[in-house]
Short mmCIF file of C-alpha atoms and ligand atoms in Angstrom, two decimals:
data_model
loop_
_atom_site.label_atom_id
_atom_site.label_comp_id
_atom_site.label_asym_id
_atom_site.label_seq_id
_atom_site.Cartn_x
_atom_site.Cartn_y
_atom_site.Cartn_z
CA MET S 270 -16.97 33.73 -17.63
CA ALA S 271 -16.41 30.00 -17.02
CA GLU S 272 -15.65 29.19 -13.41
CA LYS S 273 -12.07 28.10 -12.76
CA LYS S 274 -11.86 24.37 -12.15
CA ARG S 275 -10.26 23.00 -9.00
CA ARG S 276 -7.06 21.18 -9.88
CA PHE S 277 -5.39 18.28 -8.09
CA ALA S 278 -2.36 16.03 -8.62
CA VAL S 279 -1.60 12.39 -7.93
CA LEU S 280 1.69 10.54 -7.50
CA THR S 281 2.85 7.01 -6.73
CA GLY S 282 5.96 6.62 -4.57
CA GLY S 283 8.12 3.75 -3.27
CA GLY S 284 8.13 0.19 -4.58
CA ASP S 285 5.55 -0.83 -7.17
CA CYS S 286 2.58 -2.72 -5.83
CA PRO S 287 -0.47 -4.49 -7.32
CA GLY S 288 -3.43 -2.10 -7.24
CA LEU S 289 -1.54 1.16 -7.91
CA ASN S 290 -3.20 1.58 -11.30
CA ALA S 291 -6.60 0.78 -9.84
CA VAL S 292 -6.14 3.59 -7.29
CA ILE S 293 -4.92 6.01 -9.97
CA SER S 294 -7.92 5.15 -12.14
CA ALA S 295 -10.38 5.72 -9.29
CA VAL S 296 -8.72 9.01 -8.25
CA VAL S 297 -8.74 10.37 -11.81
CA LYS S 298 -12.32 9.32 -12.56
CA THR S 299 -13.68 10.73 -9.30
CA PHE S 300 -12.04 14.12 -9.85
CA LEU S 301 -13.15 14.33 -13.48
CA GLN S 302 -16.71 13.29 -12.67
CA ASN S 303 -16.85 16.05 -10.10
CA GLY S 304 -15.80 18.74 -12.55
CA CYS S 305 -12.15 19.01 -11.45
CA GLU S 306 -8.86 18.72 -13.26
CA ILE S 307 -6.29 16.12 -12.32
CA TYR S 308 -2.57 15.97 -13.13
CA GLY S 309 -0.29 12.95 -12.85
CA VAL S 310 3.18 13.36 -11.36
CA PRO S 311 5.68 11.11 -13.15
CA ASN S 312 8.12 9.01 -11.10
CA GLY S 313 7.06 9.90 -7.59
CA PHE S 314 8.63 12.86 -5.84
CA ASN S 315 11.21 13.15 -8.62
CA GLY S 316 8.43 14.53 -10.83
CA LEU S 317 7.53 17.14 -8.23
CA VAL S 318 11.13 18.32 -8.00
CA ASN S 319 11.53 18.39 -11.78
CA GLY S 320 8.11 19.92 -12.30
CA HIS S 321 6.70 18.18 -15.39
CA LEU S 322 3.14 17.27 -14.49
CA ILE S 323 0.83 15.55 -16.98
CA PRO S 324 -2.87 16.41 -17.42
CA MET S 325 -4.99 13.26 -17.16
CA ASP S 326 -8.36 12.45 -18.70
CA PHE S 327 -10.59 9.39 -18.95
CA ALA S 328 -8.47 8.04 -21.81
CA SER S 329 -5.33 8.19 -19.62
CA VAL S 330 -6.79 5.57 -17.27
CA SER S 331 -8.72 3.47 -19.74
CA GLY S 332 -8.05 -0.25 -19.26
CA ILE S 333 -5.50 0.11 -16.45
CA LEU S 334 -7.56 -1.40 -13.60
CA PRO S 335 -6.15 -4.95 -13.88
CA ARG S 336 -2.60 -3.90 -14.77
CA GLY S 337 0.28 -4.30 -12.34
CA GLY S 338 2.86 -1.56 -11.78
CA THR S 339 2.01 2.11 -12.09
CA ILE S 340 1.38 4.08 -15.28
CA LEU S 341 2.89 7.11 -13.53
CA GLY S 342 6.20 5.42 -12.74
CA THR S 343 7.70 5.38 -9.27
CA THR S 344 10.95 5.47 -7.34
CA ASN S 345 11.96 4.78 -3.78
CA ARG S 346 14.69 7.41 -3.94
CA ASP S 347 14.20 11.13 -4.60
CA ASN S 348 13.21 12.41 -1.19
CA PRO S 349 12.76 16.19 -1.86
CA PHE S 350 14.11 17.01 1.61
CA LYS S 351 17.33 15.09 0.84
CA PHE S 352 17.45 14.97 -2.93
CA ALA S 353 20.45 13.13 -4.35
CA VAL S 354 22.24 14.75 -7.29
CA GLU S 355 25.33 13.17 -8.85
CA GLU S 356 28.22 15.62 -8.97
CA ASN S 357 31.68 14.53 -10.13
CA GLY S 358 30.79 10.87 -9.61
CA GLU S 359 29.53 11.47 -6.07
CA LEU S 360 26.06 11.87 -4.62
CA VAL S 361 25.42 15.30 -3.14
CA TYR S 362 22.18 15.91 -1.24
CA TYR S 363 20.03 19.05 -1.56
CA ASP S 364 16.88 20.24 0.17
CA MET S 365 14.42 20.73 -2.71
CA ARG S 366 11.30 21.54 -0.70
CA ASP S 367 11.02 25.06 -2.18
CA ARG S 368 11.16 23.63 -5.69
CA VAL S 369 8.28 21.27 -4.87
CA VAL S 370 6.14 24.10 -3.51
CA GLU S 371 6.96 26.32 -6.52
CA ASN S 372 6.06 23.55 -8.96
CA LEU S 373 2.74 22.87 -7.26
CA GLN S 374 2.00 26.60 -7.40
CA LYS S 375 3.13 26.81 -11.02
CA TYR S 376 0.52 24.20 -11.96
CA ASP S 377 -2.02 25.71 -9.57
CA ILE S 378 -2.46 22.41 -7.74
CA GLU S 379 -4.80 22.65 -4.76
CA ALA S 380 -3.80 19.34 -3.18
CA LEU S 381 -1.72 16.26 -3.79
CA VAL S 382 -2.78 12.61 -3.51
CA VAL S 383 0.23 10.56 -2.40
CA ILE S 384 -0.15 6.82 -2.98
CA GLY S 385 2.70 5.25 -1.05
CA GLY S 386 4.16 3.25 1.79
CA ASP S 387 5.78 4.65 4.90
CA GLY S 388 8.63 6.41 3.05
CA SER S 389 6.32 8.32 0.70
CA LEU S 390 3.71 8.99 3.38
CA ASN S 391 6.41 10.37 5.66
CA ILE S 392 7.50 12.75 2.92
CA GLY S 393 3.85 13.68 2.30
CA ALA S 394 3.35 14.32 6.01
CA LYS S 395 6.50 16.46 6.15
CA LEU S 396 5.41 18.48 3.09
CA ALA S 397 2.10 19.08 4.87
CA ARG S 398 3.67 19.96 8.22
CA GLU S 399 6.65 22.02 7.12
CA CYS S 400 5.66 23.45 3.72
CA GLY S 401 1.88 23.84 3.96
CA VAL S 402 1.24 21.46 1.05
CA LYS S 403 -2.25 19.93 1.20
CA VAL S 404 -1.88 16.16 1.09
CA VAL S 405 -4.13 13.10 1.14
CA GLY S 406 -2.37 9.73 1.52
CA VAL S 407 -3.36 6.28 0.27
CA PRO S 408 -1.80 3.30 2.10
CA LYS S 409 0.13 1.14 -0.35
CA THR S 410 2.44 -1.78 0.33
CA ILE S 411 2.53 -5.52 -0.10
CA ASP S 412 4.05 -5.63 3.41
CA ASN S 413 0.78 -4.57 5.13
CA ASP S 414 2.91 -2.86 7.78
CA LEU S 415 1.41 0.64 7.86
CA PRO S 416 -0.10 1.82 11.13
CA CYS S 417 -3.64 3.27 11.36
CA THR S 418 -5.17 0.95 8.77
CA GLU S 419 -6.26 -2.66 8.93
CA ARG S 420 -5.15 -3.30 5.36
CA THR S 421 -2.88 -1.83 2.73
CA PHE S 422 -3.70 -2.56 -0.87
CA GLY S 423 -1.29 -4.99 -2.52
CA PHE S 424 -1.02 -7.29 0.47
CA ASP S 425 -3.77 -9.63 -0.67
CA THR S 426 -2.10 -10.15 -4.06
CA ALA S 427 1.32 -10.79 -2.50
CA MET S 428 -0.25 -13.25 -0.08
CA ALA S 429 -2.03 -15.05 -2.92
CA MET S 430 1.22 -15.32 -4.87
CA ALA S 431 3.11 -16.68 -1.86
CA THR S 432 0.31 -19.17 -1.17
CA GLU S 433 0.44 -20.45 -4.73
CA ALA S 434 4.21 -20.80 -4.45
CA LEU S 435 3.77 -22.88 -1.28
CA ASP S 436 1.26 -25.13 -3.02
CA ARG S 437 3.78 -25.70 -5.79
CA LEU S 438 6.69 -26.28 -3.39
CA HIS S 439 4.72 -29.04 -1.70
CA THR S 440 5.11 -31.12 -4.88
CA THR S 441 8.92 -31.24 -4.79
CA ALA S 442 9.06 -31.43 -1.00
CA GLU S 443 6.78 -34.48 -0.97
CA SER S 444 8.37 -36.24 -3.96
CA HIS S 445 11.99 -35.74 -2.85
CA HIS S 446 11.40 -35.94 0.93
CA ARG S 447 13.01 -32.56 1.36
CA VAL S 448 12.74 -29.55 3.59
CA MET S 449 11.63 -26.68 1.35
CA ALA S 450 11.78 -23.09 2.55
CA LEU S 451 10.11 -20.14 0.86
CA GLU S 452 11.57 -16.71 1.65
CA VAL S 453 8.99 -13.98 1.29
CA MET S 454 9.15 -10.18 1.49
CA GLY S 455 7.63 -8.01 4.20
CA ARG S 456 10.56 -5.92 5.48
CA TYR S 457 10.46 -5.77 9.28
CA ALA S 458 6.98 -7.32 9.58
CA GLY S 459 5.81 -10.88 9.10
CA TRP S 460 2.34 -10.33 7.63
CA ILE S 461 3.00 -11.96 4.24
CA ALA S 462 4.78 -14.97 5.80
CA LEU S 463 2.12 -15.43 8.45
CA HIS S 464 -0.95 -15.27 6.22
CA SER S 465 0.49 -17.18 3.26
CA GLY S 466 1.99 -19.75 5.62
CA ILE S 467 -1.38 -20.47 7.16
CA ALA S 468 -3.16 -20.44 3.80
CA GLY S 469 -0.48 -22.60 2.18
CA GLY S 470 -0.28 -25.25 4.90
CA ALA S 471 3.27 -24.47 6.06
CA ASP S 472 4.70 -26.51 8.92
CA VAL S 473 6.98 -23.74 10.14
CA ILE S 474 6.49 -19.95 9.86
CA LEU S 475 9.34 -17.65 10.84
CA ILE S 476 8.58 -13.95 11.25
CA PRO S 477 10.65 -11.00 12.50
CA GLU S 478 8.36 -10.55 15.51
CA ILE S 479 9.26 -14.00 16.92
CA PRO S 480 13.03 -14.66 16.82
CA TYR S 481 13.61 -18.30 15.95
CA ASN S 482 15.71 -21.09 17.36
CA VAL S 483 16.86 -23.47 14.64
CA ASP S 484 16.62 -26.41 17.06
CA SER S 485 12.87 -25.75 17.49
CA VAL S 486 12.52 -25.85 13.70
CA ILE S 487 14.48 -29.13 13.54
CA LYS S 488 12.37 -30.58 16.35
CA LYS S 489 9.27 -29.91 14.27
CA ILE S 490 10.86 -31.56 11.21
CA TYR S 491 11.69 -34.68 13.27
CA GLU S 492 8.21 -34.78 14.81
CA ARG S 493 6.76 -34.83 11.32
CA LYS S 494 9.18 -37.56 10.27
CA ALA S 495 8.15 -39.64 13.28
CA ALA S 496 4.53 -39.19 12.18
CA GLY S 497 5.39 -40.49 8.70
CA LYS S 498 5.74 -37.11 6.99
CA ASN S 499 9.08 -37.12 5.22
CA PHE S 500 9.01 -33.52 4.14
CA SER S 501 8.48 -30.11 5.70
CA ILE S 502 7.55 -26.70 4.38
CA ILE S 503 8.91 -23.53 5.94
CA VAL S 504 7.89 -19.95 5.19
CA VAL S 505 10.53 -17.51 6.28
CA ALA S 506 10.00 -13.76 6.22
CA GLU S 507 13.00 -11.83 4.86
CA GLY S 508 13.18 -10.05 8.24
CA ALA S 509 13.23 -13.23 10.35
CA LYS S 510 16.18 -13.50 12.73
CA PRO S 511 17.55 -16.11 15.13
CA VAL S 512 17.26 -15.57 18.86
CA GLY S 513 20.07 -13.19 19.83
CA GLY S 514 20.97 -12.63 16.16
CA GLU S 515 20.39 -9.97 13.53
CA MET S 516 18.29 -9.70 10.40
CA THR S 517 20.11 -10.68 7.20
CA VAL S 518 20.96 -7.64 5.09
CA ALA S 519 21.16 -8.26 1.34
CA ARG S 520 22.36 -4.82 0.27
CA ARG S 521 22.47 -1.14 1.07
CA VAL S 522 20.82 1.29 -1.32
CA GLU S 523 22.37 4.75 -1.31
CA GLY S 524 19.84 7.58 -1.55
CA SER S 525 16.79 5.38 -0.91
CA PHE S 526 14.02 6.24 1.62
CA GLU S 527 15.08 3.05 3.40
CA PRO S 528 18.83 2.39 3.12
CA ILE S 529 18.74 -1.36 3.87
CA ARG S 530 17.33 -4.26 1.84
CA LEU S 531 16.80 -7.56 3.61
CA GLY S 532 17.31 -10.99 2.08
CA GLY S 533 19.23 -14.24 2.43
CA VAL S 534 17.92 -15.61 5.71
CA GLY S 535 16.14 -18.53 3.98
CA GLU S 536 19.33 -19.86 2.39
CA LYS S 537 21.23 -19.54 5.69
CA LEU S 538 18.45 -21.42 7.45
CA VAL S 539 18.27 -24.37 5.05
CA ARG S 540 22.06 -24.75 5.09
CA GLU S 541 21.98 -24.96 8.87
CA ILE S 542 19.10 -27.46 8.82
CA GLU S 543 20.89 -29.62 6.24
CA GLU S 544 24.15 -29.55 8.22
CA LYS S 545 22.44 -30.49 11.46
CA THR S 546 20.02 -33.14 10.11
CA GLY S 547 21.46 -34.42 6.85
CA ILE S 548 18.03 -33.89 5.28
CA GLU S 549 18.21 -32.37 1.82
CA SER S 550 16.94 -28.81 2.16
CA ARG S 551 16.32 -26.06 -0.38
CA CYS S 552 15.25 -22.42 -0.34
CA THR S 553 13.25 -20.51 -2.94
CA VAL S 554 13.23 -16.72 -2.80
CA LEU S 555 9.92 -15.43 -4.14
CA GLY S 556 11.18 -11.85 -4.53
CA TYR S 557 9.51 -9.41 -6.90
CA LEU S 558 6.96 -11.96 -8.13
CA GLN S 559 5.05 -10.87 -5.02
CA ARG S 560 4.81 -7.31 -6.33
CA GLY S 561 4.26 -7.95 -10.01
CA GLY S 562 1.21 -8.67 -12.11
CA SER S 563 -2.47 -8.18 -11.77
CA PRO S 564 -4.10 -7.40 -8.40
CA THR S 565 -6.57 -9.87 -6.87
CA PRO S 566 -10.27 -8.92 -6.91
CA PHE S 567 -9.99 -8.00 -3.20
CA ASP S 568 -7.09 -5.63 -3.91
CA ARG S 569 -8.87 -4.13 -6.91
CA VAL S 570 -11.96 -3.33 -4.85
CA LEU S 571 -9.91 -1.98 -1.93
CA SER S 572 -7.78 0.13 -4.29
CA ILE S 573 -10.87 1.60 -5.96
CA ARG S 574 -12.46 2.36 -2.58
CA TYR S 575 -9.25 4.04 -1.41
CA GLY S 576 -8.91 6.04 -4.64
CA VAL S 577 -12.49 7.30 -4.53
CA ALA S 578 -12.20 8.12 -0.80
CA ALA S 579 -8.94 10.04 -1.34
CA ALA S 580 -10.48 12.17 -4.09
CA GLU S 581 -13.62 12.71 -1.99
CA ALA S 582 -11.49 13.90 0.95
CA CYS S 583 -9.88 16.46 -1.40
CA LEU S 584 -13.26 17.53 -2.77
CA ARG S 585 -14.57 18.31 0.70
CA GLY S 586 -11.29 20.00 1.64
CA GLU S 587 -10.29 17.46 4.25
CA TYR S 588 -6.51 17.55 4.02
CA ASN S 589 -3.45 16.06 5.68
CA VAL S 590 -5.16 12.75 6.20
CA MET S 591 -4.67 9.22 4.95
CA VAL S 592 -7.59 7.05 3.86
CA SER S 593 -7.74 3.88 5.89
CA LEU S 594 -9.71 0.65 6.32
CA PHE S 595 -11.36 0.32 9.71
CA HIS S 596 -13.99 -2.36 10.43
CA ASP S 597 -14.60 -2.67 6.68
CA LYS S 598 -15.33 1.03 6.32
CA ILE S 599 -13.08 3.55 4.62
CA VAL S 600 -12.27 6.35 7.06
CA THR S 601 -9.62 9.05 7.27
CA VAL S 602 -6.82 9.30 9.82
CA TYR S 603 -4.39 12.13 10.51
CA ILE S 604 -1.45 11.60 8.12
CA GLN S 605 1.20 12.38 10.75
CA LYS S 606 -0.10 9.47 12.82
CA ALA S 607 -0.26 7.20 9.80
CA ALA S 608 3.35 8.01 8.94
CA SER S 609 4.66 6.78 12.28
CA THR S 610 6.18 3.45 13.40
CA PRO S 611 5.44 0.50 11.07
CA ARG S 612 2.84 -2.00 12.26
CA ALA S 613 4.30 -5.31 13.36
CA VAL S 614 2.36 -8.55 13.81
CA PRO S 615 1.21 -8.64 17.46
CA VAL S 616 2.70 -11.85 18.86
CA ASP S 617 -0.36 -12.48 20.99
CA SER S 618 -2.77 -12.08 18.05
CA GLU S 619 -5.55 -14.50 17.22
CA ILE S 620 -3.94 -15.41 13.89
CA ILE S 621 -0.75 -16.59 15.64
CA SER S 622 -2.68 -18.66 18.17
CA THR S 623 -4.75 -20.08 15.28
CA GLY S 624 -1.50 -21.21 13.67
CA ARG S 625 -0.27 -22.73 16.91
CA GLN S 626 -3.54 -24.61 17.42
CA ILE S 627 -3.12 -26.37 14.09
CA GLY S 628 0.45 -27.36 14.94
CA ILE S 629 2.45 -24.71 13.08
CA CYS S 630 5.87 -24.09 14.61
CA PHE S 631 6.87 -20.41 14.91
CA GLY S 632 10.48 -21.25 15.72
CA ASP S 633 10.19 -20.34 19.42
O1 LIG K 31 8.14 -2.60 0.73
C1 LIG K 31 7.96 -3.46 -0.34
C2 LIG K 31 9.19 -4.31 -0.55
O2 LIG K 31 8.95 -5.19 -1.62
C3 LIG K 31 9.67 -5.07 0.69
O3 LIG K 31 8.89 -6.19 0.97
C4 LIG K 31 11.11 -5.36 0.32
O4 LIG K 31 11.88 -5.52 1.48
C5 LIG K 31 11.50 -4.10 -0.42
O5 LIG K 31 10.31 -3.49 -0.88
C6 LIG K 31 12.42 -4.32 -1.58
O6 LIG K 31 12.78 -3.09 -2.12
P1 LIG K 31 13.50 -2.86 -3.51
O7 LIG K 31 12.44 -2.82 -4.56
O8 LIG K 31 14.17 -1.55 -3.37
O9 LIG K 31 14.45 -4.00 -3.70
#
């Protein structure tokens, strides 16, 4: 009698991110090449609650490596421990953990690969801890803010996009003698702003980790003017906040892993600069362009390495871990640790002092 094949499942959760398809492709191929079966879970944890898993083969992942988004679909709602169901026009929340466990058993899934940011990894860690589900996590997010890894996939692509935007903004800034601000994503961490700002030759970089004083920013603009530079470029992270002030909240999203969305600080900042200096100032919000489209070669390679490593961890039965980049090696870390406090930019880091040495103002 033919031996029963080991069977695994993979899901993508949270916001889309360049490299998701590359990870999926690597996970699927590694399992298939090692004689296992692999199922895709549609639309993140929603698919686990609803229980319609899809068998995947080599054809399912053919040609997806360079594609943005996720062929499995995703959502940043649908937490199975607090699952929102609309009843009479109102959201009612249910604990669906038993349904998730039943569905995994129904499909005879040995373990689940969760490709996600902190929201999805936290759910994965909780499923492991409280329900005995075997989980392997893969660190995804353009924000690069996950602890226990030196890099998340997606960050490099977002940074490249923001850098290109800065290069393009230089044109208008220089021609019109304006102050041009670029607001970038990153949630509560300034990684995208910091790296793209340095790569894109920004004069001012404002990140959540260093509250800014608008007068310091204006001082920098005047110093440049005095040196014959009639324009300035500012990169402002969506989570940047003035000294003694708050982050700018764009909206609240009911039922999401993370109820708050940031946004709007860039526009506030340029209005204040214009009022105080009379210099024409504009803000561009880069938004979802940072998350869309094809991953960079670096992100493709990292995603493939993560996908292979996640499947390999499952094959050797090493569960409840997240794959992680450490000193350019892929290692595994305990998923509960990886699903803890987000990783902020250390204010005393070498990259900040590098920026300071070349004259970048951090608003302090
Ligand atoms: O975490 C990725 C991210 O793009 C953040 O940078 C941003 O704050 C957030 O997601 C936006 O979320 P949404 O897609 O729900 O608007």
